XYZ file of C-alpha atoms in Angstrom:
699
model
C -85.170 20.095 -196.699
C -84.264 17.147 -198.967
C -85.367 13.647 -197.966
C -83.634 10.679 -199.508
C -84.687 7.071 -199.810
C -81.890 4.753 -198.654
C -81.235 1.433 -200.410
C -78.622 -1.223 -199.626
C -78.169 -4.039 -202.168
C -81.546 -3.060 -203.577
C -83.257 -3.341 -200.188
C -85.078 -0.256 -198.916
C -83.510 0.788 -195.587
C -85.709 3.787 -194.790
C -85.613 7.547 -195.210
C -82.674 9.823 -194.551
C -82.092 13.553 -194.312
C -79.160 15.780 -193.374
C -79.292 18.492 -190.749
C -76.515 20.931 -189.933
C -74.913 18.538 -187.450
C -76.651 15.168 -187.783
C -77.688 12.465 -190.181
C -81.311 11.632 -189.412
C -82.492 8.152 -190.343
C -86.012 6.741 -190.258
C -85.312 3.038 -190.522
C -87.672 0.274 -191.475
C -88.338 -2.488 -188.983
C -86.115 -5.412 -189.956
C -88.754 -8.066 -189.443
C -92.041 -6.436 -190.433
C -90.638 -3.921 -192.941
C -92.756 -1.118 -191.453
C -91.529 2.467 -191.397
C -90.134 3.566 -188.024
C -89.674 6.987 -186.469
C -86.699 9.177 -187.250
C -83.587 9.131 -185.052
C -80.058 10.450 -185.344
C -77.899 7.903 -187.122
C -75.626 5.958 -184.814
C -72.007 6.939 -185.648
C -71.167 3.216 -185.403
C -73.762 2.213 -188.003
C -72.150 -0.294 -190.359
C -72.899 1.309 -193.682
C -70.327 1.605 -196.449
C -71.712 4.836 -197.853
C -69.892 7.592 -195.864
C -73.032 9.393 -194.751
C -71.364 11.727 -192.252
C -68.856 12.880 -194.869
C -71.637 13.482 -197.362
C -73.447 15.603 -194.763
C -70.328 17.683 -194.132
C -69.681 18.225 -197.856
C -73.273 18.740 -198.978
C -72.869 22.542 -199.307
C -69.862 21.970 -201.580
C -71.749 19.559 -203.828
C -74.785 21.829 -204.069
C -72.643 24.791 -205.179
C -70.592 22.782 -207.715
C -71.267 23.354 -211.403
C -71.818 19.840 -212.725
C -70.931 20.264 -216.386
C -68.239 19.325 -218.886
C -66.256 16.098 -218.808
C -64.357 16.650 -215.551
C -65.342 18.375 -212.339
C -63.108 19.315 -209.399
C -65.108 20.368 -206.346
C -64.067 23.074 -203.904
C -62.900 20.412 -201.426
C -60.567 18.891 -204.042
C -62.580 15.847 -205.106
C -62.400 14.858 -208.773
C -65.308 13.470 -210.805
C -65.556 12.348 -214.427
C -68.688 12.236 -216.555
C -69.842 8.616 -216.692
C -73.245 7.045 -217.470
C -76.651 8.542 -218.150
C -80.085 7.158 -217.285
C -83.441 8.070 -218.802
C -86.713 7.293 -217.033
C -90.257 6.873 -218.332
C -90.919 10.585 -217.928
C -88.238 11.548 -220.444
C -85.828 12.845 -217.819
C -82.117 12.105 -218.309
C -79.668 12.065 -215.418
C -75.879 12.140 -215.319
C -73.663 9.894 -213.177
C -70.342 11.401 -212.077
C -67.617 8.862 -211.302
C -65.340 9.773 -208.429
C -61.615 9.454 -209.158
C -58.460 9.045 -207.029
C -60.304 7.646 -204.017
C -63.033 5.229 -202.992
C -65.852 5.439 -205.517
C -68.593 7.539 -203.934
C -70.382 8.588 -207.095
C -72.891 11.379 -207.582
C -75.993 11.545 -209.785
C -77.306 14.859 -211.066
C -80.439 15.920 -212.907
C -80.268 19.244 -214.754
C -77.153 20.097 -212.740
C -78.700 19.400 -209.332
C -77.535 16.512 -207.137
C -80.234 13.856 -206.688
C -78.283 10.829 -205.400
C -75.058 9.558 -203.836
C -73.964 5.957 -204.248
C -71.144 3.632 -203.279
C -70.656 0.389 -205.246
C -68.941 -2.387 -203.302
C -68.739 -6.160 -203.012
C -71.649 -6.496 -200.564
C -74.174 -4.486 -202.527
C -74.436 -0.972 -203.859
C -75.561 1.553 -201.250
C -77.443 4.586 -202.522
C -79.416 7.517 -201.174
C -81.725 9.037 -203.768
C -84.471 11.613 -203.784
C -87.848 9.889 -203.812
C -89.137 9.275 -207.299
C -85.696 9.544 -208.887
C -84.728 5.866 -208.477
C -85.036 5.054 -212.196
C -82.465 7.747 -212.950
C -79.718 5.970 -211.007
C -77.692 2.735 -211.136
C -80.289 1.311 -208.728
C -82.027 0.039 -211.870
C -79.452 -2.790 -211.866
C -81.786 -4.468 -209.355
C -84.828 -4.189 -211.669
C -84.018 -7.374 -213.604
C -87.346 -9.259 -213.518
C -85.502 -12.553 -213.015
C -83.629 -11.308 -209.946
C -84.860 -12.251 -206.466
C -86.746 -9.281 -205.026
C -86.582 -7.899 -201.467
C -90.096 -9.056 -200.661
C -89.525 -10.238 -197.099
C -88.552 -9.097 -193.677
C -85.977 -10.987 -191.636
C -86.880 -13.469 -188.927
C -83.935 -13.920 -186.562
C -84.190 -17.435 -185.146
C -81.300 -16.768 -182.768
C -78.030 -18.552 -182.096
C -77.595 -22.311 -182.187
C -74.592 -24.246 -180.925
C -74.096 -26.699 -183.757
C -72.087 -29.830 -182.896
C -69.252 -30.976 -185.139
C -68.222 -34.626 -185.534
C -65.786 -34.351 -182.606
C -68.478 -32.895 -180.327
C -67.202 -29.318 -180.384
C -69.975 -26.738 -180.892
C -69.921 -23.745 -183.238
C -71.974 -20.586 -182.711
C -74.407 -20.358 -185.603
C -77.050 -17.707 -186.348
C -80.048 -18.450 -188.553
C -82.134 -15.874 -190.405
C -85.262 -16.739 -192.385
C -87.394 -14.606 -194.676
C -90.312 -13.220 -192.672
C -93.623 -13.705 -194.447
C -92.976 -17.085 -196.041
C -95.505 -19.871 -195.659
C -95.102 -21.726 -192.342
C -94.197 -24.995 -194.083
C -91.988 -23.437 -196.788
C -88.705 -25.143 -197.608
C -85.884 -22.760 -198.418
C -82.495 -22.759 -200.119
C -79.730 -21.660 -197.764
C -76.676 -19.412 -198.116
C -73.985 -20.319 -195.567
C -71.219 -17.987 -194.404
C -68.482 -19.254 -192.072
C -66.133 -16.591 -190.690
C -63.088 -16.100 -188.466
C -63.894 -12.392 -188.026
C -66.972 -12.624 -185.728
C -70.258 -13.506 -187.363
C -71.821 -10.245 -186.080
C -69.334 -8.084 -187.976
C -70.851 -8.234 -191.472
C -74.235 -9.754 -190.711
C -76.142 -6.682 -191.934
C -74.852 -7.379 -195.431
C -75.720 -11.066 -195.350
C -79.243 -10.482 -194.004
C -80.195 -8.954 -197.352
C -80.212 -12.432 -198.858
C -82.952 -13.279 -196.371
C -84.885 -10.237 -197.622
C -84.724 -11.922 -201.023
C -86.064 -15.322 -200.029
C -83.055 -17.266 -198.751
C -82.354 -18.818 -195.401
C -79.059 -17.348 -194.200
C -76.759 -19.233 -191.828
C -73.869 -17.244 -190.349
C -71.289 -19.150 -188.274
C -68.078 -18.507 -186.340
C -65.376 -21.041 -187.207
C -63.947 -22.953 -184.267
C -61.983 -20.923 -181.777
C -63.351 -17.582 -182.967
C -65.895 -15.263 -181.322
C -68.534 -17.460 -179.633
C -67.562 -20.859 -181.013
C -65.859 -23.472 -178.881
C -62.353 -24.814 -179.392
C -59.053 -23.333 -180.468
C -58.235 -21.779 -183.817
C -55.991 -24.065 -185.826
C -56.112 -22.176 -189.121
C -57.174 -24.148 -192.200
C -57.104 -27.571 -190.539
C -60.756 -28.190 -189.615
C -62.537 -26.162 -192.278
C -63.321 -29.036 -194.653
C -64.933 -31.245 -192.047
C -66.590 -28.410 -190.128
C -68.079 -27.021 -193.338
C -69.434 -30.419 -194.292
C -70.853 -31.033 -190.800
C -72.574 -27.633 -190.850
C -74.198 -28.455 -194.182
C -75.414 -31.726 -192.645
C -77.017 -29.717 -189.836
C -78.640 -27.260 -192.253
C -80.296 -29.918 -194.409
C -81.726 -31.567 -191.279
C -83.667 -28.396 -190.346
C -87.382 -28.221 -191.067
C -86.983 -24.985 -193.048
C -84.326 -26.381 -195.428
C -85.078 -27.674 -198.909
C -81.708 -29.458 -198.961
C -79.934 -27.026 -201.305
C -77.038 -25.076 -199.797
C -74.825 -22.369 -201.254
C -71.760 -20.790 -199.698
C -70.203 -17.339 -199.942
C -66.717 -16.467 -198.748
C -63.902 -13.964 -199.257
C -60.270 -13.967 -198.111
C -59.971 -16.545 -195.288
C -63.693 -17.143 -195.730
C -62.842 -17.963 -199.352
C -60.426 -20.632 -198.149
C -63.293 -21.927 -196.016
C -65.683 -22.317 -198.964
C -62.996 -23.932 -201.092
C -62.275 -26.379 -198.255
C -65.976 -27.222 -197.941
C -66.105 -27.769 -201.695
C -63.323 -30.355 -201.464
C -65.494 -32.346 -199.049
C -67.669 -33.220 -202.038
C -70.840 -32.713 -200.012
C -73.737 -33.537 -202.375
C -75.982 -30.785 -200.966
C -73.502 -28.004 -201.668
C -75.010 -26.701 -204.904
C -73.414 -23.274 -205.459
C -70.304 -21.393 -204.294
C -69.232 -17.760 -204.636
C -65.531 -17.542 -203.850
C -63.996 -14.048 -203.707
C -60.314 -13.092 -203.321
C -59.738 -16.431 -201.644
C -56.790 -17.384 -199.501
C -55.103 -20.407 -201.029
C -53.549 -23.503 -199.550
C -51.004 -22.426 -196.914
C -47.936 -23.679 -198.841
C -49.159 -21.779 -201.913
C -50.378 -18.492 -200.537
C -50.295 -17.580 -196.867
C -48.264 -19.367 -194.199
C -45.539 -20.912 -196.344
C -45.966 -19.126 -199.676
C -43.942 -21.063 -202.212
C -42.393 -22.986 -199.300
C -40.941 -19.846 -197.668
C -41.967 -18.601 -194.229
C -44.307 -15.682 -194.884
C -43.515 -12.480 -193.002
C -45.832 -9.475 -192.731
C -48.905 -10.780 -194.651
C -48.946 -13.752 -192.292
C -47.886 -11.913 -189.150
C -50.504 -9.197 -189.486
C -53.322 -11.743 -189.746
C -51.983 -14.135 -187.104
C -51.239 -11.507 -184.474
C -54.674 -9.991 -185.032
C -56.270 -13.400 -184.361
C -54.118 -14.089 -181.304
C -55.025 -11.295 -178.884
C -58.397 -12.890 -178.137
C -61.294 -14.695 -179.770
C -62.164 -11.622 -181.806
C -59.930 -10.032 -184.441
C -57.985 -6.873 -183.608
C -58.221 -5.022 -186.910
C -55.792 -2.307 -185.791
C -53.068 -4.968 -185.643
C -54.286 -6.386 -188.951
C -53.948 -2.958 -190.523
C -50.419 -2.402 -189.202
C -51.609 0.401 -186.918
C -50.712 -0.873 -183.451
C -47.923 -3.203 -184.583
C -45.109 -1.751 -186.692
C -44.636 -4.006 -189.742
C -40.916 -3.138 -189.997
C -40.255 -4.085 -186.375
C -42.334 -7.241 -186.665
C -40.496 -8.676 -189.664
C -37.101 -7.866 -188.137
C -37.832 -9.344 -184.687
C -35.960 -12.502 -183.726
C -36.117 -15.293 -182.887
C -38.925 -16.019 -185.333
C -40.695 -18.314 -182.870
C -40.982 -15.492 -180.319
C -42.227 -12.683 -182.553
C -45.795 -12.756 -181.145
C -44.465 -12.463 -177.596
C -42.384 -9.456 -178.617
C -45.116 -7.763 -180.655
C -48.291 -8.389 -178.637
C -46.920 -9.624 -175.326
C -48.299 -13.128 -175.592
C -47.849 -16.348 -177.512
C -49.865 -17.124 -180.597
C -51.384 -20.588 -180.816
C -51.303 -20.692 -184.638
C -47.737 -19.323 -184.763
C -46.529 -21.867 -182.214
C -48.292 -24.649 -184.075
C -46.778 -23.749 -187.427
C -43.298 -23.555 -185.925
C -43.754 -27.144 -184.756
C -44.450 -28.232 -188.344
C -41.530 -26.828 -190.366
C -41.952 -29.349 -193.192
C -44.890 -30.461 -195.315
C -46.450 -33.124 -193.098
C -49.974 -34.452 -192.479
C -51.102 -31.103 -191.065
C -50.199 -29.233 -194.259
C -51.470 -32.048 -196.444
C -54.883 -31.854 -194.805
C -54.957 -28.107 -195.523
C -53.938 -28.354 -199.187
C -56.802 -28.166 -201.674
C -55.064 -30.179 -204.384
C -55.079 -33.258 -202.154
C -58.876 -33.507 -202.537
C -59.721 -31.281 -205.506
C -61.199 -34.254 -207.343
C -64.119 -34.056 -204.892
C -65.234 -30.574 -205.988
C -68.660 -30.790 -207.586
C -70.387 -27.488 -206.764
C -70.554 -24.766 -209.447
C -68.084 -22.092 -208.350
C -68.012 -18.385 -209.197
C -64.459 -17.099 -208.593
C -63.990 -13.313 -208.224
C -60.718 -11.445 -207.739
C -58.491 -8.781 -209.231
C -54.996 -7.934 -210.362
C -54.120 -6.211 -207.069
C -55.423 -8.867 -204.706
C -52.699 -9.965 -202.289
C -54.166 -13.468 -202.320
C -53.895 -13.821 -206.096
C -51.761 -16.972 -205.682
C -54.715 -18.581 -203.920
C -57.109 -17.495 -206.648
C -54.772 -18.866 -209.323
C -54.494 -22.139 -207.419
C -58.273 -22.405 -207.146
C -58.850 -21.808 -210.839
C -56.082 -24.211 -211.787
C -57.714 -26.978 -209.740
C -61.195 -26.276 -211.094
C -59.777 -26.486 -214.609
C -57.710 -29.615 -214.018
C -60.775 -31.433 -212.707
C -63.141 -29.826 -215.227
C -65.615 -28.744 -212.558
C -68.879 -27.971 -214.379
C -70.290 -24.447 -214.418
C -67.152 -22.758 -213.139
C -66.863 -19.042 -213.816
C -64.238 -16.369 -213.142
C -64.475 -12.572 -212.963
C -61.222 -10.612 -212.689
C -61.089 -6.836 -212.470
C -58.613 -4.036 -211.727
C -59.418 -4.657 -208.084
C -57.690 -4.976 -204.739
C -58.333 -7.515 -201.972
C -61.380 -5.366 -201.231
C -62.726 -5.502 -204.792
C -64.760 -2.978 -206.770
C -63.551 -0.014 -204.735
C -61.711 2.597 -206.801
C -60.761 3.678 -210.318
C -57.186 4.727 -209.483
C -54.474 2.878 -207.578
C -50.876 3.924 -206.871
C -50.775 6.186 -209.908
C -52.388 3.680 -212.269
C -55.649 4.980 -213.743
C -58.434 2.729 -214.970
C -61.587 3.539 -216.906
C -64.788 4.786 -215.302
C -66.293 1.290 -215.672
C -63.503 -0.324 -213.616
C -65.978 0.025 -210.746
C -69.181 -1.778 -211.694
C -72.717 -1.306 -210.437
C -73.829 -4.922 -210.872
C -71.221 -6.671 -208.707
C -73.573 -8.083 -206.076
C -76.313 -8.466 -208.669
C -74.195 -11.087 -210.416
C -73.507 -12.840 -207.107
C -77.258 -12.995 -206.510
C -77.875 -14.210 -210.068
C -75.442 -17.074 -209.377
C -77.352 -18.153 -206.275
C -80.730 -17.601 -207.958
C -79.798 -19.912 -210.812
C -78.173 -22.751 -208.896
C -80.251 -22.613 -205.701
C -83.653 -21.456 -206.950
C -83.510 -22.799 -210.493
C -84.047 -19.372 -212.065
C -83.371 -19.486 -215.810
C -81.457 -16.203 -215.839
C -78.759 -17.343 -218.284
C -75.731 -16.750 -216.076
C -74.614 -20.325 -216.735
C -74.618 -19.642 -220.485
C -72.475 -16.505 -220.350
C -68.745 -16.686 -221.194
C -66.744 -18.496 -218.552
C -64.252 -15.659 -218.068
C -64.796 -11.930 -217.765
C -61.694 -9.795 -217.244
C -60.460 -6.220 -217.416
C -57.389 -5.311 -219.453
C -55.473 -2.563 -217.655
C -53.966 -0.064 -220.092
C -56.557 -0.869 -222.719
C -59.078 -0.137 -219.933
C -61.639 -2.464 -221.389
C -63.674 -5.430 -220.188
C -63.307 -8.581 -222.263
C -64.793 -12.063 -222.135
C -63.499 -15.471 -223.121
C -64.623 -19.073 -223.197
C -61.966 -19.835 -220.587
C -59.185 -18.496 -218.403
C -56.382 -18.249 -219.535
C -58.312 -16.791 -222.529
C -58.581 -19.237 -225.390
C -57.587 -16.345 -227.668
C -54.195 -15.988 -225.952
C -51.056 -17.505 -227.462
C -48.708 -18.558 -224.662
C -45.390 -17.179 -225.869
C -41.870 -17.694 -224.443
C -39.796 -14.568 -223.877
C -36.181 -15.635 -223.393
C -33.607 -14.232 -221.002
C -30.386 -13.091 -222.620
C -27.459 -10.709 -222.412
C -23.717 -10.692 -221.938
C -23.562 -11.861 -218.339
C -24.010 -8.500 -216.604
C -27.764 -8.253 -216.005
C -27.253 -6.830 -212.516
C -29.687 -3.918 -211.980
C -31.770 -2.071 -214.559
C -28.533 -0.605 -215.939
C -27.089 -4.008 -216.792
C -27.140 -5.772 -220.138
C -29.958 -8.243 -219.460
C -32.286 -8.698 -222.429
C -35.760 -10.159 -222.859
C -36.328 -11.380 -226.386
C -38.432 -13.684 -228.531
C -35.238 -15.178 -229.952
C -33.977 -18.405 -228.419
C -30.565 -18.012 -226.787
C -27.386 -19.313 -228.383
C -24.825 -21.703 -226.949
C -22.074 -20.179 -224.868
C -23.958 -17.179 -223.519
C -22.408 -16.044 -220.265
C -24.652 -16.601 -217.218
C -25.537 -13.831 -214.784
C -24.250 -13.896 -211.215
C -25.206 -12.054 -208.044
C -24.636 -12.459 -204.336
C -27.665 -12.802 -202.102
C -26.960 -11.679 -198.543
C -29.797 -12.578 -196.108
C -28.697 -9.680 -193.899
C -29.565 -7.219 -196.686
C -32.874 -8.340 -198.188
C -34.799 -6.522 -200.900
C -37.330 -4.168 -199.334
C -40.547 -3.841 -201.289
C -44.121 -3.219 -200.182
C -45.020 -6.879 -199.828
C -48.344 -6.071 -201.474
C -49.620 -6.819 -204.933
C -49.993 -3.226 -206.019
C -48.711 -1.377 -209.094
C -45.695 -0.126 -207.167
C -42.713 1.416 -208.900
C -39.735 -0.962 -208.670
C -37.313 1.604 -210.071
C -35.333 1.946 -206.834
C -35.330 -1.800 -206.161
C -33.899 -2.391 -209.620
C -30.821 -0.300 -208.823
C -29.527 -3.135 -206.649
C -26.745 -5.408 -207.879
C -28.558 -8.458 -206.469
C -31.550 -7.841 -208.744
C -31.139 -9.183 -212.277
C -33.172 -7.290 -214.871
C -34.042 -8.610 -218.323
C -35.639 -5.891 -220.419
C -37.233 -6.091 -223.828
C -36.835 -3.604 -226.660
C -39.209 -0.672 -226.916
C -42.516 -1.909 -228.258
C -43.402 -0.561 -231.665
C -47.074 -1.222 -231.031
C -49.172 -2.062 -227.976
C -48.869 -5.596 -226.622
C -51.691 -7.203 -224.648
C -51.293 -10.154 -222.301
C -54.021 -11.912 -220.317
C -53.995 -15.074 -218.257
C -51.860 -17.093 -215.900
C -48.103 -16.545 -216.184
C -45.118 -18.781 -215.528
C -41.357 -18.850 -215.790
C -38.705 -21.500 -216.315
C -35.338 -20.749 -214.729
C -32.119 -22.677 -215.035
C -30.161 -21.683 -211.983
C -27.463 -22.737 -209.547
C -26.530 -21.608 -206.070
C -23.452 -21.932 -203.918
C -25.832 -22.782 -201.047
C -27.780 -25.939 -200.272
C -31.034 -23.974 -200.241
C -32.154 -20.504 -201.280
C -35.150 -18.545 -202.578
C -36.030 -17.202 -205.990
C -38.212 -14.118 -206.414
C -39.441 -13.356 -209.928
C -41.385 -10.327 -211.106
C -42.897 -8.952 -214.305
C -43.123 -5.193 -214.783
C -44.016 -2.540 -217.346
C -41.230 0.001 -217.967
C -42.241 3.379 -219.353
C -40.190 5.910 -221.308
C -39.008 7.598 -218.101
C -37.680 4.336 -216.651
C -40.460 3.725 -214.139
C -40.911 -0.015 -213.657
C -44.477 -0.774 -212.558
C -45.038 -4.176 -210.989
C -47.582 -6.452 -212.662
C -47.033 -9.853 -211.046
C -44.543 -11.619 -208.783
C -44.014 -14.785 -206.782
C -41.439 -16.382 -204.477
C -40.321 -20.025 -204.171
C -37.977 -21.973 -201.928
C -35.469 -24.019 -203.913
C -35.604 -27.234 -201.891
C -39.285 -27.672 -202.781
C -38.608 -27.500 -206.519
C -39.850 -31.057 -207.106
C -42.641 -31.195 -204.516
C -43.494 -29.886 -201.078
C -43.659 -33.324 -199.493
C -40.246 -34.365 -200.826
C -37.831 -31.496 -200.152
C -34.415 -31.932 -201.709
C -31.434 -29.757 -200.905
C -29.373 -28.325 -203.727
C -25.967 -29.558 -204.727
C -23.909 -26.354 -204.626
C -23.006 -25.211 -208.127
C -25.279 -27.704 -209.871
C -27.694 -26.297 -212.475
C -31.342 -27.028 -211.667
C -34.581 -26.326 -213.484
C -37.173 -24.285 -211.599
C -40.720 -23.958 -212.911
C -42.385 -20.977 -211.225
C -45.922 -19.737 -211.674
C -46.856 -16.070 -211.375
C -50.376 -14.860 -210.491
C -52.782 -13.841 -213.226
C -52.839 -10.511 -215.023
C -54.447 -8.749 -217.981
C -52.413 -5.795 -219.136
C -51.652 -3.767 -222.241
C -48.087 -2.533 -222.631
C -48.300 0.728 -224.606
C -46.141 1.399 -227.627
C -42.811 2.806 -226.462
C -42.875 0.822 -223.213
C -40.741 -2.227 -222.473
C -41.376 -5.555 -220.750
C -39.088 -6.386 -217.853
C -38.577 -9.677 -216.010
C -36.490 -9.568 -212.852
C -34.947 -12.147 -210.531
C -33.637 -11.832 -207.003
C -33.661 -13.935 -203.826
C -35.536 -11.978 -201.176
C -38.632 -9.908 -200.503
C -38.534 -8.720 -196.910
C -42.212 -7.990 -196.445
C -43.351 -11.187 -198.163
C -41.068 -13.792 -196.564
C -38.379 -13.999 -193.919
C -35.001 -14.106 -195.709
C -33.796 -17.618 -196.453
C -30.691 -18.377 -194.381
C -29.334 -20.454 -197.315
C -28.520 -23.275 -194.874
C -31.385 -25.666 -195.533
C -31.992 -25.836 -191.774
C -35.269 -25.335 -189.923
C -36.081 -21.616 -190.447
C -37.865 -21.428 -187.099
C -34.543 -22.234 -185.392
C -33.021 -19.040 -186.842
C -29.825 -20.673 -188.155
C -26.931 -18.315 -188.765
C -27.376 -17.099 -192.341
C -24.697 -17.332 -194.985
C -24.437 -15.391 -198.261
C -25.096 -17.308 -201.457
C -23.689 -16.779 -204.930
C -26.544 -17.194 -207.409
C -26.143 -17.982 -211.091
C -28.888 -17.674 -213.716
C -28.257 -19.423 -217.044
C -29.674 -18.454 -220.423
C -28.107 -20.466 -223.219
C -29.130 -22.987 -225.833
C -28.710 -25.726 -223.243
C -30.368 -23.748 -220.465
C -33.001 -21.491 -222.100
C -34.459 -19.606 -219.148
C -37.672 -17.874 -220.150
C -40.952 -16.374 -219.005
C -44.222 -17.524 -220.601
C -46.671 -14.732 -221.382
C -50.208 -15.266 -222.764
C -50.282 -12.775 -225.643
C -53.594 -11.512 -227.008
C -54.132 -10.479 -230.588
C -56.451 -7.657 -231.542
């Protein structure tokens, strides 16, 4: 019988063993850290490591011959040889990196399995045979400057914290157990729309390491009072909560915040309050301002990304994640339902407060202004650690955040960008794109803790002296660093659109070239019909656009075959000179990597509404047929195009699962005006040199 020690984010969680039909777990008492008796693990236990699956497959792993560079187990799982660790006894272990699925890695010693581990954003979880800890990635937590799990957790209970308007928010407080009675502590604050109880086990581990942890439901969610008006109150409510924290007898006055996704919007909003006691922020895969990222991405009306989240928030005060995941609501039916105002009623049988509210604010007014980070970005003072990846659906929000931090030269800003999804640090393969074994890292949460240790505890761990940007180049499959993002080493280079006026589809004559276009080049024309929008995934994944690029309403500009690899890294942008027969329309631009077989793998894309070309608060309809300049940003990327591949830039006017098709009328989209087709013209001449700007890296 093998007994494993169980660690989560470096915190010992007790002993574990597998029987024929159960996972037996002897936990430690949360408060006193004493060993408790063994019980069968609750199937609902909120661990990331798939313990039941490991139990079921244990006979397979024990019979597998762990040798060579690649191992395929009898149940079809694939592992690659990865790192080795040597302990003080001269023993050397082997880590096997799982491929093609969530990284649940295995550690062997002399061919025998000694540990299973799952890296993730909240902290690596690992079960390891006692005495073998130094032979595993658990040593990432051995840094002598890192806060140690020296404490239990004292749950002070739930407080109803009043905001400036009198509304009260449900707020849990956890202190390290074992501190001196009069100790003053730094605090890590988490504010969530997904029920503060949902992830609290992960956040409590900061209390184990000497931090006060404050976990709060935003207004209108779970046990907090009020109604959810997304984005609107987060700046003031965050600031008011910090005021409450620093007034508590256990607070030393220094507050940090952690947030991801909508919680990332929340921490960015609190940062724009300029609160002097907010001393450190970790901002992961953050939702951006609603006209940039979520509700009105690029001025459009977002479809499934917005609907999935909004409907999931609207069935009650707690999120229905089956709706969020597109399980109980069919995404195709949802985006096709009309009228737009009534989609919640049709999909979930009830109105949605946020959806109704947004439909009452079709233009950029005071509501949207209050939710837009750029309106108050000059108030950001807290050091911010931004973390995201190339396949994060909220990349526009991350790009916006970094742009604002750079424009206002916020001190001690840092960015970490990997080959990661919205749930970062999960897998080494995605949609047929393979990364290196080190695409999943074992020190993810260690670096988050180092950030808080330095800026909240004053630990001289050097994280503030490390390069500002750390990023992973897909294709090269290598981590790089730079003094900034976009990398200072990158040369922003224009690639010009060209051709003979027939760029329609991948089989047209559209060219992408370093040569500036000549006068008299024929423009490219296509007809955008709102009744027949482009159907793509709506996600930022490396999907193959080959079928999409067969359409006549998709213009494709393709470079020559590369004679040698070409690396790009940084923020992208495009300048289009275009005209439409309509008074308003949308532009969708995309960058892709085309291989020798003609597969066109998406790298980055964005959508904009034409009438907001000058600013969101001053919409201006088009004059039909008049050439206008459109400056469009695309979310960040770091990618190596192999020799023999080609760069492709494409333009169309719809993306069904990103935004509801523009009716081309310029009228209120929530009124569902009768759509009309639009004839679109893209110019690429000496007078109108349409181009895409790519940050090119040298060797």
